[in-house]
C-alpha positions in Angstrom: 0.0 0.0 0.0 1.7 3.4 -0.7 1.5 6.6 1.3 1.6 10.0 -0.4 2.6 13.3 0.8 1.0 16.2 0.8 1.6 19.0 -1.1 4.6 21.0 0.2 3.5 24.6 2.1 5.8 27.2 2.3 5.9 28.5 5.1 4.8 25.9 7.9 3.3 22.6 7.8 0.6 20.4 9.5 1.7 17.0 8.5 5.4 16.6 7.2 6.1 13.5 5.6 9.4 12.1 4.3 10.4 10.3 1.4 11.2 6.0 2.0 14.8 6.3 0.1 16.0 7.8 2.9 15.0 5.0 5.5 16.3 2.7 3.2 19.6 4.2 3.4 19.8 4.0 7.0 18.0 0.1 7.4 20.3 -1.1 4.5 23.3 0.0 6.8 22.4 -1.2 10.0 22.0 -4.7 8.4 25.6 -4.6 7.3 26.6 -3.8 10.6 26.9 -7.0 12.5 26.4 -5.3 16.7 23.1 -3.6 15.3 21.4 -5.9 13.0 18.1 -7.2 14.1 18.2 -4.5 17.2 15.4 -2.6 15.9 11.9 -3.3 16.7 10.5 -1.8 12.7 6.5 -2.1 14.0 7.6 -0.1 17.0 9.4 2.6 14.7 6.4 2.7 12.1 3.9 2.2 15.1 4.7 5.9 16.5 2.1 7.5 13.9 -1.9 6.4 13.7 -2.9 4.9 10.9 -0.4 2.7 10.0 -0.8 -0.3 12.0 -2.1 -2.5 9.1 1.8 -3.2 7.3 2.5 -6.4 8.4 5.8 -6.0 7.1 7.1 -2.8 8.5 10.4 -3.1 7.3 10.2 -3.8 4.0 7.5 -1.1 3.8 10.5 1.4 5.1 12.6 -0.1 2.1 10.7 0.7 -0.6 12.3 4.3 -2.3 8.8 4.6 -3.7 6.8 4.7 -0.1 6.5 8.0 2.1 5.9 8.4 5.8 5.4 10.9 8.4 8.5 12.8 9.7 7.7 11.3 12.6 8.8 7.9 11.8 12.3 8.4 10.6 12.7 10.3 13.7 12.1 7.4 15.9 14.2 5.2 13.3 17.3 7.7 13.7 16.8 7.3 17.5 16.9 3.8 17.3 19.5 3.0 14.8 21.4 5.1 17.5 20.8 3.6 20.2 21.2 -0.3 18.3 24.7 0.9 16.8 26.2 3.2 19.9 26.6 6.1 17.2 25.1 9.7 16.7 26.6 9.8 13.5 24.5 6.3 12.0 22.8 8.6 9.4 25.7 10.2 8.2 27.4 6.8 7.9 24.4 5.4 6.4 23.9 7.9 3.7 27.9 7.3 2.7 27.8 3.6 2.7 24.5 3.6 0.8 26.1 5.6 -2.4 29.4 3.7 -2.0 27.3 0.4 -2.6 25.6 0.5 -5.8 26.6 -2.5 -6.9 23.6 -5.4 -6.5 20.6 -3.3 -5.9 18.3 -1.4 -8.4 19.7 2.5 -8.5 16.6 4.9 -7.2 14.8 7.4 -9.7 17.3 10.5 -8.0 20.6 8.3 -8.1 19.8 7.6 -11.9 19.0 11.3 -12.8 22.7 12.3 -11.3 24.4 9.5 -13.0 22.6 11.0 -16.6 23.9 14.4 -15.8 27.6 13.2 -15.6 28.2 16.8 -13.9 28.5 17.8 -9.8 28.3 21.4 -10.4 24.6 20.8 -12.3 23.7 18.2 -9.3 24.5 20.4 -6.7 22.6 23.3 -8.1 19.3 21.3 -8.6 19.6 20.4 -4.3 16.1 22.4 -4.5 14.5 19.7 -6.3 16.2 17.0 -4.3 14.8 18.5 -1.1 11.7 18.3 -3.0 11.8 15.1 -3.8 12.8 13.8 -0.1 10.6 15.4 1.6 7.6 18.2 2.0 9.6 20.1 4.8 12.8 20.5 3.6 14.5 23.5 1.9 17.7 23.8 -0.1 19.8 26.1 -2.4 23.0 26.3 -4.2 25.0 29.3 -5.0 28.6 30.2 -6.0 30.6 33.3 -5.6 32.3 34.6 -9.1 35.7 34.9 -7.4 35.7 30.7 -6.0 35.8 27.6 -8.7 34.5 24.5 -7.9 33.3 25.6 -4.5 29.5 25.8 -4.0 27.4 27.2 -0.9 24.4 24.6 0.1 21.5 26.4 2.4 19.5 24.4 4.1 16.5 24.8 6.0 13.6 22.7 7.8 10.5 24.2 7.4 8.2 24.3 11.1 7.0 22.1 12.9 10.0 19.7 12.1 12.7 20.8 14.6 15.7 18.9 13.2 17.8 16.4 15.3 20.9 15.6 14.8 20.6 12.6 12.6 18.5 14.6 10.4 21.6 17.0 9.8 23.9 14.5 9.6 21.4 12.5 6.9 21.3 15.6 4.5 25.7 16.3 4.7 25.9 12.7 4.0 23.9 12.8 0.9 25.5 16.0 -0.1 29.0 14.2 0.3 27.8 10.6 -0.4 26.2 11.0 -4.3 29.9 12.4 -5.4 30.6 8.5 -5.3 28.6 7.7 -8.4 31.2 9.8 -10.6 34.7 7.6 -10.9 36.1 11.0 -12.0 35.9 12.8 -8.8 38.9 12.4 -6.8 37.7 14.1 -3.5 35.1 15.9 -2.2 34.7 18.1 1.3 31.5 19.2 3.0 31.9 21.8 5.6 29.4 22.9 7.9 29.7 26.4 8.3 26.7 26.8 10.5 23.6 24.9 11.6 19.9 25.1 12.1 19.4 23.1 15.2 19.2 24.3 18.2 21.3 23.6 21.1 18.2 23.0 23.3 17.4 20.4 20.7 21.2 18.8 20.8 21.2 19.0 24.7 17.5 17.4 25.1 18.9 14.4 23.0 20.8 13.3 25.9 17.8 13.2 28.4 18.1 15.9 31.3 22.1 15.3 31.7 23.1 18.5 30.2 21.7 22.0 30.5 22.3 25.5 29.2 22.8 28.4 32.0 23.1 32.0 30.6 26.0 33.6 32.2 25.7 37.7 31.6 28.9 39.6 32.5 29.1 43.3 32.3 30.9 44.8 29.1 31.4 41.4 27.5 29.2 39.6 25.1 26.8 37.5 26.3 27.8 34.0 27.0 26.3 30.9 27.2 27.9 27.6 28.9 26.8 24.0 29.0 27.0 22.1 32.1 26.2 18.6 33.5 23.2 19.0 35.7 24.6 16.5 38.1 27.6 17.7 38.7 27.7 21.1 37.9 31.2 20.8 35.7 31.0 22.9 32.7 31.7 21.0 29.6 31.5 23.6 26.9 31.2 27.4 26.2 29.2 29.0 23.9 28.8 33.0 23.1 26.5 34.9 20.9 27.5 35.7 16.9 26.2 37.6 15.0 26.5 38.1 10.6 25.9 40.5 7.6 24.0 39.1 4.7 25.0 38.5 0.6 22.2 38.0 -2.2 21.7 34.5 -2.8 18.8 34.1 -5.9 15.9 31.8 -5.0 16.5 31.9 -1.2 13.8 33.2 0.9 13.7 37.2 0.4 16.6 36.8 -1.6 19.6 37.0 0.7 21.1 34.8 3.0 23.7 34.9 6.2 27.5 35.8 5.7 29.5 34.1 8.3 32.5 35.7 6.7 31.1 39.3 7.8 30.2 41.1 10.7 26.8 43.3 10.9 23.6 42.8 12.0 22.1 40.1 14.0 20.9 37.4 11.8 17.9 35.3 13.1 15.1 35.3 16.0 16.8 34.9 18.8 20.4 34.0 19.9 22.6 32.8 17.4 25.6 30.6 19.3 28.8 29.9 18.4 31.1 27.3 20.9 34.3 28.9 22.0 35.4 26.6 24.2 34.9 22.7 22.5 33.4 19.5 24.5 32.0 16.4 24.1 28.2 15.4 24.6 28.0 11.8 26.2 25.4 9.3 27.2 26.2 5.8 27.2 28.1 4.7 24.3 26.6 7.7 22.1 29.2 10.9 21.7 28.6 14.3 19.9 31.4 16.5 19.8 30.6 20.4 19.8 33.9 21.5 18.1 35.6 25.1 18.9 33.8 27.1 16.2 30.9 25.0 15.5 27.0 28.1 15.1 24.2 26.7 16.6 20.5 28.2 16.5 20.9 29.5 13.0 17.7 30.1 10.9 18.9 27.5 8.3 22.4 25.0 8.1 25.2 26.1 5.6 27.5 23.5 4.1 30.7 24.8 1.7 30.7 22.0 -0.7 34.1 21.6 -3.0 35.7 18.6 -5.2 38.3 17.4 -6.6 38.1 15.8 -10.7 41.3 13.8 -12.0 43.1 15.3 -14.6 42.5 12.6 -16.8 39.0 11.9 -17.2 37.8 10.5 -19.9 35.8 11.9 -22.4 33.6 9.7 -23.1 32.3 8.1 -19.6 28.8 9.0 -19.8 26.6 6.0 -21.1 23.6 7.5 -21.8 21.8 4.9 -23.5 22.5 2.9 -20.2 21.0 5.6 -18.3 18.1 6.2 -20.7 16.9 2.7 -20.3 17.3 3.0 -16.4 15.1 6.5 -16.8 12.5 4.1 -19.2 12.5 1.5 -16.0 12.1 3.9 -13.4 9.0 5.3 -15.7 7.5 1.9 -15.7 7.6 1.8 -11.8 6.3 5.2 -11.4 3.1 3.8 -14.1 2.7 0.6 -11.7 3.1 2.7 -8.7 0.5 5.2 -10.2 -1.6 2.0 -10.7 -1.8 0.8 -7.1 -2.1 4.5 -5.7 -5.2 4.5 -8.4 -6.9 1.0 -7.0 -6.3 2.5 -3.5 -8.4 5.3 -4.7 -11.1 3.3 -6.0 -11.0 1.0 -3.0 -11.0 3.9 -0.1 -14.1 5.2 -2.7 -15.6 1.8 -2.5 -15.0 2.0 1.3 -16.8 5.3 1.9 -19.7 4.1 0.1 -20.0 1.1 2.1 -19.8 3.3 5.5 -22.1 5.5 4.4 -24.7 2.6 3.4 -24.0 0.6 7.3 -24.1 4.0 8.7 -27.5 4.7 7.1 -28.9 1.4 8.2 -27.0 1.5 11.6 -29.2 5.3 12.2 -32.1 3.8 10.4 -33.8 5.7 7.7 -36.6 7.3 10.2 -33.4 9.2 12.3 -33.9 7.7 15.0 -29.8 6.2 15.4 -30.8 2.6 15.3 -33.0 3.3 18.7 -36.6 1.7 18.1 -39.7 2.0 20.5 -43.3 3.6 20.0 -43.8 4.5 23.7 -44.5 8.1 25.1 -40.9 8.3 27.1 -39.4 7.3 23.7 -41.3 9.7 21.6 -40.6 12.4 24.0 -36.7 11.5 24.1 -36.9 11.6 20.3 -38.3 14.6 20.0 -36.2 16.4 22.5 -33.1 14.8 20.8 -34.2 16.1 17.7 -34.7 19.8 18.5 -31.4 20.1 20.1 -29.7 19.0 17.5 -29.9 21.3 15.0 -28.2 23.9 17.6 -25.3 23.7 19.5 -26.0 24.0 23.0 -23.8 21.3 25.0 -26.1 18.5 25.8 -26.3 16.6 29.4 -27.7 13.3 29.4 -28.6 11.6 32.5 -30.4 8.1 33.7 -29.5 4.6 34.5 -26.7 2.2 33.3 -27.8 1.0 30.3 -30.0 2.8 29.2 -28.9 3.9 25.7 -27.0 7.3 26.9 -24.3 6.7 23.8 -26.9 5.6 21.2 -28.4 9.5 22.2 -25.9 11.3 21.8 -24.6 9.6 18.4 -27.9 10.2 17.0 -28.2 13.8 18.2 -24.7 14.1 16.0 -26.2 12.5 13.4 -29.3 14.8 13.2 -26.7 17.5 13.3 -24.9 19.7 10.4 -22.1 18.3 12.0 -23.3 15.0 10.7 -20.1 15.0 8.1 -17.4 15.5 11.4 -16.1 12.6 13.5 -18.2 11.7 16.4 -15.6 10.4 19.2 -16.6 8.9 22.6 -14.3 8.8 25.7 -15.5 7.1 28.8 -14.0 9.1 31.3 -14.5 6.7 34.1 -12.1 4.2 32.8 -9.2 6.2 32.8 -6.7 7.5 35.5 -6.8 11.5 35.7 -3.5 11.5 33.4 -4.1 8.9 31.2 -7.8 10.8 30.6 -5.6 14.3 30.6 -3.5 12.7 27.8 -6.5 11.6 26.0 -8.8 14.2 25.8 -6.0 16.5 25.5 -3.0 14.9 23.7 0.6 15.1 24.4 3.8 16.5 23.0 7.3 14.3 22.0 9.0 13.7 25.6 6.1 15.4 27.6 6.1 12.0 30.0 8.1 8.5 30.1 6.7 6.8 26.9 5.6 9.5 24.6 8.2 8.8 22.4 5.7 11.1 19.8 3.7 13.8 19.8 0.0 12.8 19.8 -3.4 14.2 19.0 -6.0 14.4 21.5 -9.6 13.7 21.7 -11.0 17.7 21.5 -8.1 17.9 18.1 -9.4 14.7 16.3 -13.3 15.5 17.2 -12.5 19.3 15.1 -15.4 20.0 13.6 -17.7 17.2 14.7 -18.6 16.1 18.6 -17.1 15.1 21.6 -18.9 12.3 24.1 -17.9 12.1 27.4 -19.4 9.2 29.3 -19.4 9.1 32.9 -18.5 12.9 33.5 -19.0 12.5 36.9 -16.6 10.1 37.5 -13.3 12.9 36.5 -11.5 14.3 39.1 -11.1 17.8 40.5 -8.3 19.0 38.7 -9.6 17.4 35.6 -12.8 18.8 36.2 -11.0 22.6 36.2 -9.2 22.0 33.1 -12.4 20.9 31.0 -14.1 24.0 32.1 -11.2 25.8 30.8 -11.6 24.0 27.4 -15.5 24.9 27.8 -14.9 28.3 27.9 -12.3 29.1 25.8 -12.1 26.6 23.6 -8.9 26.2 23.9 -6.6 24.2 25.5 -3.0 23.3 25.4 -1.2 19.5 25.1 0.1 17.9 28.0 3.5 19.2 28.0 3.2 21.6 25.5 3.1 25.7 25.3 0.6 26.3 22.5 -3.0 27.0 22.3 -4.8 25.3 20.3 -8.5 26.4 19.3 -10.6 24.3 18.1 -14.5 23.7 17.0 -16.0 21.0 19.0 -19.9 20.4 20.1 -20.0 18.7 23.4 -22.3 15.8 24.4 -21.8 14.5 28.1 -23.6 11.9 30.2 -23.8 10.5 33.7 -25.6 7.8 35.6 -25.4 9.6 39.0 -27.0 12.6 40.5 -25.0 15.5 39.4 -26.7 18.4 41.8 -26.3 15.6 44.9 -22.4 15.9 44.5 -22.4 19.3 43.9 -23.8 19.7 46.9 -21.4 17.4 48.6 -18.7 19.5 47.1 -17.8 16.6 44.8 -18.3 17.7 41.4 -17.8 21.8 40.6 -20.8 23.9 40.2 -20.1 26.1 37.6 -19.2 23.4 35.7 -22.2 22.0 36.1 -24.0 24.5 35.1 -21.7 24.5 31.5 -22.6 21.5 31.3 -26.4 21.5 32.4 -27.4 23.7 29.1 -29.8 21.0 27.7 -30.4 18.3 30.1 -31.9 14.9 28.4 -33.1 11.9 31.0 -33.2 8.9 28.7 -35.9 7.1 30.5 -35.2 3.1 31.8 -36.6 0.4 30.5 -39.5 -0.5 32.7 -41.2 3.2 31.7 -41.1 1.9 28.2 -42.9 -1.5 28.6 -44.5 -1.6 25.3 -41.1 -1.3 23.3 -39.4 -4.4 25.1 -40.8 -6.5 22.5 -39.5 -4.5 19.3 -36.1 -4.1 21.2 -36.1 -7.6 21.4 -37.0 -8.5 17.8 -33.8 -6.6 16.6 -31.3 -8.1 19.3 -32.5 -11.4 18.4 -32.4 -10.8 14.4 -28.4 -9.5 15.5 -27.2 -12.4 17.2 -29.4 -15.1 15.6 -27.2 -14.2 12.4 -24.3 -13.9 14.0 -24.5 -17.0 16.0 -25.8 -18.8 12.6 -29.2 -19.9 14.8 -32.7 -20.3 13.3 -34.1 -18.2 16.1 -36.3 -15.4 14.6 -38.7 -13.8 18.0 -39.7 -15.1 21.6 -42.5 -18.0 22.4 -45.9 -15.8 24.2 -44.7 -17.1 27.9 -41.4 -16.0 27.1 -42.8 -12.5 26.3 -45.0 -12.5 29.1 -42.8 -13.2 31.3 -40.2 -10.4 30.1 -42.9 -7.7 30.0 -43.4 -8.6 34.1 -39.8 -8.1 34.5 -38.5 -4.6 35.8 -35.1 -5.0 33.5 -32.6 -3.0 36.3 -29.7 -3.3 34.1 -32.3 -2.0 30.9 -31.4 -2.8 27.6 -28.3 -3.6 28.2 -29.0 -6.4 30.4 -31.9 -7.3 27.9 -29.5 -8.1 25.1 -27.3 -9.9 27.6 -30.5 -12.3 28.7 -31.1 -12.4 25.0 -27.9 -13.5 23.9 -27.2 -15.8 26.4 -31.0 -17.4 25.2 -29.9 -17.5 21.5 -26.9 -19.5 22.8 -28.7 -21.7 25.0 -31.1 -22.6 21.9 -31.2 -26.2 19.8 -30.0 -25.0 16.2 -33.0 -25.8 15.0 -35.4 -23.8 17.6 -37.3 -20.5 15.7 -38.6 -19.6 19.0 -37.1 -18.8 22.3 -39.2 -19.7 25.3 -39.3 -19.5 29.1 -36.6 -22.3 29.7 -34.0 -20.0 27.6 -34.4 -17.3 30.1 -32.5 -16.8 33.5 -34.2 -18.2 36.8 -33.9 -14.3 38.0 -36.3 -13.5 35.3 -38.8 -16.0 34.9 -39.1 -15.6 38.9 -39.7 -12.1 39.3 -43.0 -10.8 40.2 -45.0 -8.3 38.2 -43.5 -4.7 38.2 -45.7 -2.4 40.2 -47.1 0.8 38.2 -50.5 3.0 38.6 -52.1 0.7 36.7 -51.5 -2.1 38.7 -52.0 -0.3 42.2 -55.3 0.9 41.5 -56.5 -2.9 40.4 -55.0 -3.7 44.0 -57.1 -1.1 45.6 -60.1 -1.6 43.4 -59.7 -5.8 45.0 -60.1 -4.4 48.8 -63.5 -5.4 49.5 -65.2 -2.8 51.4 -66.1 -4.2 54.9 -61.9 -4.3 55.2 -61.8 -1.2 54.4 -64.7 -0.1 57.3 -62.7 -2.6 59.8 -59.9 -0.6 59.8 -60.9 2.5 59.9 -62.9 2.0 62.8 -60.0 0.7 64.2 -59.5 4.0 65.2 -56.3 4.3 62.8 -58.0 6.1 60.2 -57.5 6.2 56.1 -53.9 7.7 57.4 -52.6 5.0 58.9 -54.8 2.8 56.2 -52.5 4.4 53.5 -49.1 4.1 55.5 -49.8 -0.1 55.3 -50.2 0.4 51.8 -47.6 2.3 51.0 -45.3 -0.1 54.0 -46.8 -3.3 51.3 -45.5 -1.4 48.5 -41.7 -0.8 50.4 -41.7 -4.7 51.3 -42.9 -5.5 47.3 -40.4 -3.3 45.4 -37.6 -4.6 47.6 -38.2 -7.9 46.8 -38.9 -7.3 43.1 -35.1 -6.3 43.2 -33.6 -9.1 45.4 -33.0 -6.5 48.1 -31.1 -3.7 46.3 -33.2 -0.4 48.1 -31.8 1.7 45.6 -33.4 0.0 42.4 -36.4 -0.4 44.4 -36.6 3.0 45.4 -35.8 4.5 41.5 -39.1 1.6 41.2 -41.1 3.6 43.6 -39.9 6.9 41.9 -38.3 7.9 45.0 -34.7 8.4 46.6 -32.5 6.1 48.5 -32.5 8.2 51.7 -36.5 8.0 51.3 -36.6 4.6 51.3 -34.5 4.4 54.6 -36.7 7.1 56.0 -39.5 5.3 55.5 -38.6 2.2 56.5 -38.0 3.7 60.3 -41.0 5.4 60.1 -43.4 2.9 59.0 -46.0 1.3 60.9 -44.8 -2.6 61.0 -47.5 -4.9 60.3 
């Protein structure tokens, strides 16, 4: 499967992707190198970006010139070839070694158009079409001074967000040095780098928190900079600020570029540094020398490039039929290539089709998300789901587990004109406060042990579309300030990171608890309740919506019927019966569990399920109570019972507190002693329950 870039931007970027040929080079090196072969773990290094956890071959994926991946992933390979081989200076190797060895492997589209123009000086001065083709980040430019032969100036500059390691310099000089090696007339060649884009942060930072950078400002001297181990204090290099004029360079930026030959102006944001007193960088077995001399924190890297051509080259050493036919092959793979990028088309094409034809049957074509039921509670949810839609206003659902809370809010999304965004749920009561921080949030590269890349959080990938958060109530204090933030503002910043980032997101949350109870306990934050109490929603249980129970149950046993491969196509009378009297405490949820575990239970053969498929907890309970039912009790009392006890001298008071003490001992036992479903049974509280239950006359 091939990845393409995007189109290059020119200023900044959102995704920067980088071209396979150079993860080749540094793979096919590490497997001629006998301590670091087979020390990298390829799904891990491909594995640090989303999305491409279906190559089952990583490595040869990473092979493949012809293949492109996010920034990202030859990041993590650089770091890892590093650590596998004990050198910073893998890439620079790798790039060498890779043009050194062109015998036995088939020459890449960019090694064969050099080889055709037989001429360094022309090579060089097309670098801004190699950067091109190696990445959609990366800037270069060639220039020469009229008084200098054979000497060329090489400007390069990574475009934001890609803050360059030093593997990625080193990659570049060694492709500058290394393609030299495909003319047999060039008897040397020298790369200097004159001065460098990264950032000393950036070098320091890839040696964990050893080293850091202090500042050290003395009066009528430059300012100075020096680089010390944070453990023992012992400086280990100096560094002082430089600054540089500027010469016209064509086709760079605003047309000029820095002079380090000059004096003048400062040249860049910031503090350009340049180390006066050399030292070397250690961690392990991994070294980095910063040589006396050496500019950091420059707004691009400058190489001096110069070679050497014998004296008796021949004139004839450029076969270009060879290299036309090599052009002509290259073509053909660039047709096939084209061919499978084409059927990818079609198929993704193919796939969007088929979601939007599942997600159509999934909502159902009367918009009502797959939810089914002709009851008033469900006609009134429906309608109240419906209305809010069409706005914006954050939506609170509340009521039972399982109770269809999610199916709510995905349909609300659906009836949205947010319909065409991502709808992403997060339950927040399965996660630790920062794991859920990291989630909903994301994280930079190095903001905790593990994040070994940045990652996008839940509010970035829901842009545009909505935001579920299940079991709100559940999140901790701190948490809880930080989403009102996001609330507010919307805005918010990665876990270790510095930028705001706005974004666009409708928010749908839901809870099974009593959300003013624990704001009055001091548990949950009030104003953030009331943020999130905009539109409140109760999505009613199951036993107010008696009459749907048996359409509910038609379409969970179609479901599983089909996917078990069973004949079972609806439920036996009794069976029905006997599931209507039922007060379903777990609701729907624990009606597709019963049901499923029925379906399994049934002969192959069996169309209908009946009361033996059904748990003894269900074909024993007792009928639910409701108005209905109580005023068919009271409607049984014969009269003269009625007279007895009031004459009792009790009166119809204490004649209705036996009742209602009946009704206590009934909806207890309905739910195997749990008070609290038997209270929600009653329509009353917990504590009401207790309180009556002291109070009550006992019979």
């Amino acid at each position: 499967m091939q990845h393409s870039p995007p189109p290059s931007q020119p200023d900044a970027l959102v995704d920067p992707w980088v071209t396979c040929f150079l993860t080749s080079m540094v793979i096919r090196f590490l497997d001629c190198d006998a301590t670091a072969s087979g020390q990298v773990d390829y799904h891990r290094v491909i594995g640090v970006v989303e999305g491409f956890d279906h190559i089952r071959d990583p490595k040869a994926f990473l092979l493949d010139s012809n293949n492109w991946v996010p920034h990202a992933v030859l990041r993590e390979l650089i770091r890892c070839s590093e650590v596998a081989s004990g050198r910073k200076d893998i890439t620079y190797r790798a790039a060498l070694g890779y043009f050194a060895s062109i015998e036995g492997r088939q020459p890449a589209l960019i090694e064969t158009i050099a080889r055709y123009l037989d001429d360094v000086d022309a090579v060089v001065r097309c670098s801004k079409l190699w950067a091109t083709a190696y990445s959609n980040y990366l800037e270069m430019q060639a220039f020469a001074r009229r008084d200098e032969a054979r000497i060329l100036y090489i400007l390069v500059r990574f475009l934001p967000p890609v803050d360059p390691m030093i593997g990625n310099n080193l990659l570049v000089k060694g492709n500058i040095e290394g393609f030299s090696k495909l003319y047999p007339f060039v008897e040397s060649v020298s790369c200097q780098e004159e001065y460098s884009q990264l950032r000393l942060t950036t070098v320091l930072a890839e040696f964990g928190d050893r080293y850091l950078l202090v500042e050290e400002k003395k009066k009528g001297t430059a300012d100075r900079w020096a680089i010390k181990e944070r453990a023992t204090g012992a400086v280990i290099a100096l560094a002082r600020s430089q600054k540089f004029g500027k010469e016209a360079v064509e086709g760079w930026q605003a047309g000029e570029a820095l002079a380090c030959d000059r004096s003048g102006v400062e040249a860049a944001d910031g503090v350009v540094l340049r180390i006066e007193r050399g030292g070397i960088l250690r961690q392990g077995p991994l070294e980095y020398p910063l040589r006396e001399g050496a500019i950091f924190n420059a707004p691009y890297t400058r190489y001096r490039f110069d070679w050497q051509e014998r004296a008796n080259r021949a004139i004839e050493q450029n076969p270009k039929d060879a290299m036309s036919r090599r052009l002509f092959d290259h073509l053909l793979g660039l047709q096939s290539t084209q061919r499978r990028t084409l059927s990818i088309f079609i198929r993704n094409r193919a796939l969007l089709e088929e979601n939007a034809h599942l997600r159509e049957e999934l909502y159902g074509r009367t918009e009502t998300g797959g939810m089914s039921g002709k009851s008033r509670a469900f006609q009134d949810l429906l309608g109240l789901a419906r209305t809010v839609a069409l706005t914006d206003a954050t939506v609170l659902l509340t009521g039972e587990t399982g109770t269809g809370k999610e199916r709510t809010a995905r349909l609300i999304h659906h009836l949205s004109p947010r319909r065409a965004g991502r709808f992403l749920a997060v339950n927040c009561g399965a996660l630790v406060e920062s794991l859920l921080e990291s989630e909903l949030f994301g994280h930079e590269r190095g903001a905790f042990s593990g994040a070994v890349a940045q990652k996008k959080g839940k509010f970035e990938q829901a842009d545009g579309g909505t935001l579920f958060l299940d079991e709100i109530g559940e999140i901790s204090p701190a948490m809880q300030v930080k989403l009102l933030r996001v609330l507010q503002e919307r805005e918010f910043q990665r876990v270790g990171g510095q930028q705001d980032i706005k974004v666009d997101v409708r928010i749908i949350t839901a809870t099974n608890q009593d959300l003013p109870s624990l704001v009055a306990d001091r548990k949950f934050r009030q104003d953030l309740f009331y943020r999130l109490h905009v539109f409140p929603i109760r999505v009613p249980p199951l036993r107010e919506r008696v009459e749907d129970i048996p359409i509910i149950a038609a379409q969970i046993i179609a479901r599983h019927a089909a996917a078990q491969k069973k004949n079972t196509s609806g439920l036996h009378p009794e069976a029905l019966q006997i599931m209507l009297k039922y007060p379903w405490p777990g609701n729907i949820r624990e009606l597709e569990n019963v049901l499923e575990r029925a379906i399994t239970l049934a002969a192959p053969k069996s169309t209908l399920l009946g009361p033996e498929h059904l748990p003894s907890n269900v074909r024993e309970a007792q009928s639910p109570i409701s108005g209905a039912g109580l005023e068919e009790v009271v409607e049984r009392v014969e009269w003269p019972l009625i007279l007895q006890a009031l004459k009792s001298g009790k009166g119809l008071t204490g004649l209705l507190k036996r009742i209602e003490w009946g009704l206590i001992q009934r909806a207890i036992k309905e739910n195997s002693g749990n008070k609290t479903h038997a209270a929600r049974l009653l329509g009353r509280t917990y504590r009401w329950l207790r309180k009556a239950e002291t109070e009550m006359p006992q019979p």
